[in-house]
Amino acid sequence: MSRDELIAYFNGGGDISEVLRGGVRGPDLGPAPAEIPMIVTGVRLPAAVVERLDALAGNDKGGRSGLIRRAIDEFLQRHAGEAAA
């Protein structure tokens, strides 16, 4: 699949379950750190937003992911006890 085909596929809301089903298991990276278990998740963001996040992150060790985690933590604190309608 070419890069353009891949982009079109994901921009069209493509389902990667078939791709993952045929995947080969990689090396065991060991257990996740017990103090902060992390789960990798994907989020689609406009390119301009990613550029702004990267610029804001600069040389910060946490990088883009750290900024996103902090923003989500702040949001969850502000909306503690609420449920989506």
Short mmCIF file of C-alpha atoms in Angstrom, two decimals:
data_model
loop_
_atom_site.label_atom_id
_atom_site.label_comp_id
_atom_site.label_asym_id
_atom_site.label_seq_id
_atom_site.Cartn_x
_atom_site.Cartn_y
_atom_site.Cartn_z
CA MET A 1 0.00 0.00 0.00
CA SER A 2 1.47 3.37 -0.96
CA ARG A 3 1.74 6.29 1.42
CA ASP A 4 -1.08 8.11 -0.39
CA GLU A 5 -3.31 5.03 -0.27
CA LEU A 6 -2.58 4.64 3.44
CA ILE A 7 -3.46 8.29 4.12
CA ALA A 8 -6.68 8.00 2.10
CA TYR A 9 -7.57 4.80 3.97
CA PHE A 10 -7.17 6.34 7.43
CA ASN A 11 -8.73 9.66 6.43
CA GLY A 12 -11.73 7.65 5.28
CA GLY A 13 -12.12 6.14 8.76
CA GLY A 14 -10.42 2.88 7.82
CA ASP A 15 -10.57 -0.01 10.26
CA ILE A 16 -7.10 -1.37 11.05
CA SER A 17 -8.32 -4.57 12.73
CA GLU A 18 -7.60 -6.58 9.56
CA VAL A 19 -4.07 -5.15 9.40
CA LEU A 20 -3.46 -5.97 13.05
CA ARG A 21 -4.92 -9.45 12.72
CA GLY A 22 -2.18 -10.40 10.25
CA GLY A 23 0.57 -8.68 12.23
CA VAL A 24 3.56 -10.41 13.71
CA ARG A 25 4.21 -10.11 17.41
CA GLY A 26 7.28 -8.01 18.19
CA PRO A 27 9.83 -8.52 20.95
CA ASP A 28 8.62 -8.49 24.55
CA LEU A 29 9.38 -5.08 25.99
CA GLY A 30 8.79 -6.27 29.52
CA PRO A 31 6.07 -5.25 31.94
CA ALA A 32 4.74 -1.72 32.03
CA PRO A 33 6.06 0.35 34.93
CA ALA A 34 3.88 -0.38 37.95
CA GLU A 35 3.87 3.21 39.15
CA ILE A 36 2.35 4.63 35.95
CA PRO A 37 0.76 2.02 33.70
CA MET A 38 0.28 3.47 30.22
CA ILE A 39 -2.04 2.44 27.42
CA VAL A 40 -1.28 3.60 23.90
CA THR A 41 -4.27 5.14 22.17
CA GLY A 42 -4.68 6.95 18.87
CA VAL A 43 -6.31 10.32 18.40
CA ARG A 44 -6.82 12.11 15.09
CA LEU A 45 -5.78 15.74 15.29
CA PRO A 46 -5.54 18.39 12.60
CA ALA A 47 -1.98 18.94 11.38
CA ALA A 48 -2.06 22.54 12.61
CA VAL A 49 -2.88 21.37 16.15
CA VAL A 50 0.00 18.87 16.12
CA GLU A 51 2.36 21.60 14.90
CA ARG A 52 1.24 23.88 17.75
CA LEU A 53 1.67 21.07 20.30
CA ASP A 54 5.18 20.33 19.02
CA ALA A 55 6.12 24.01 19.13
CA LEU A 56 4.76 24.31 22.66
CA ALA A 57 6.52 21.14 23.78
CA GLY A 58 9.88 22.37 22.46
CA ASN A 59 12.61 20.43 24.23
CA ASP A 60 10.38 19.36 27.12
CA LYS A 61 11.18 15.75 28.04
CA GLY A 62 7.50 14.75 28.01
CA GLY A 63 7.06 16.13 24.49
CA ARG A 64 3.73 16.16 22.70
CA SER A 65 2.41 13.19 24.68
CA GLY A 66 3.22 14.87 27.98
CA LEU A 67 1.33 18.00 26.97
CA ILE A 68 -1.69 15.97 25.89
CA ARG A 69 -1.63 13.94 29.14
CA ARG A 70 -1.51 17.13 31.24
CA ALA A 71 -4.36 18.68 29.25
CA ILE A 72 -6.48 15.56 29.71
CA ASP A 73 -5.69 15.44 33.44
CA GLU A 74 -6.75 19.08 33.81
CA PHE A 75 -9.95 18.45 31.86
CA LEU A 76 -10.80 15.39 33.96
CA GLN A 77 -10.20 17.30 37.20
CA ARG A 78 -12.51 20.12 36.05
CA HIS A 79 -15.23 17.63 35.10
CA ALA A 80 -14.87 15.14 37.97
CA GLY A 81 -18.17 13.49 38.78
CA GLU A 82 -19.80 14.46 35.49
CA ALA A 83 -21.01 11.94 32.95
CA ALA A 84 -21.41 12.44 29.23
CA ALA A 85 -24.97 13.11 28.23
#
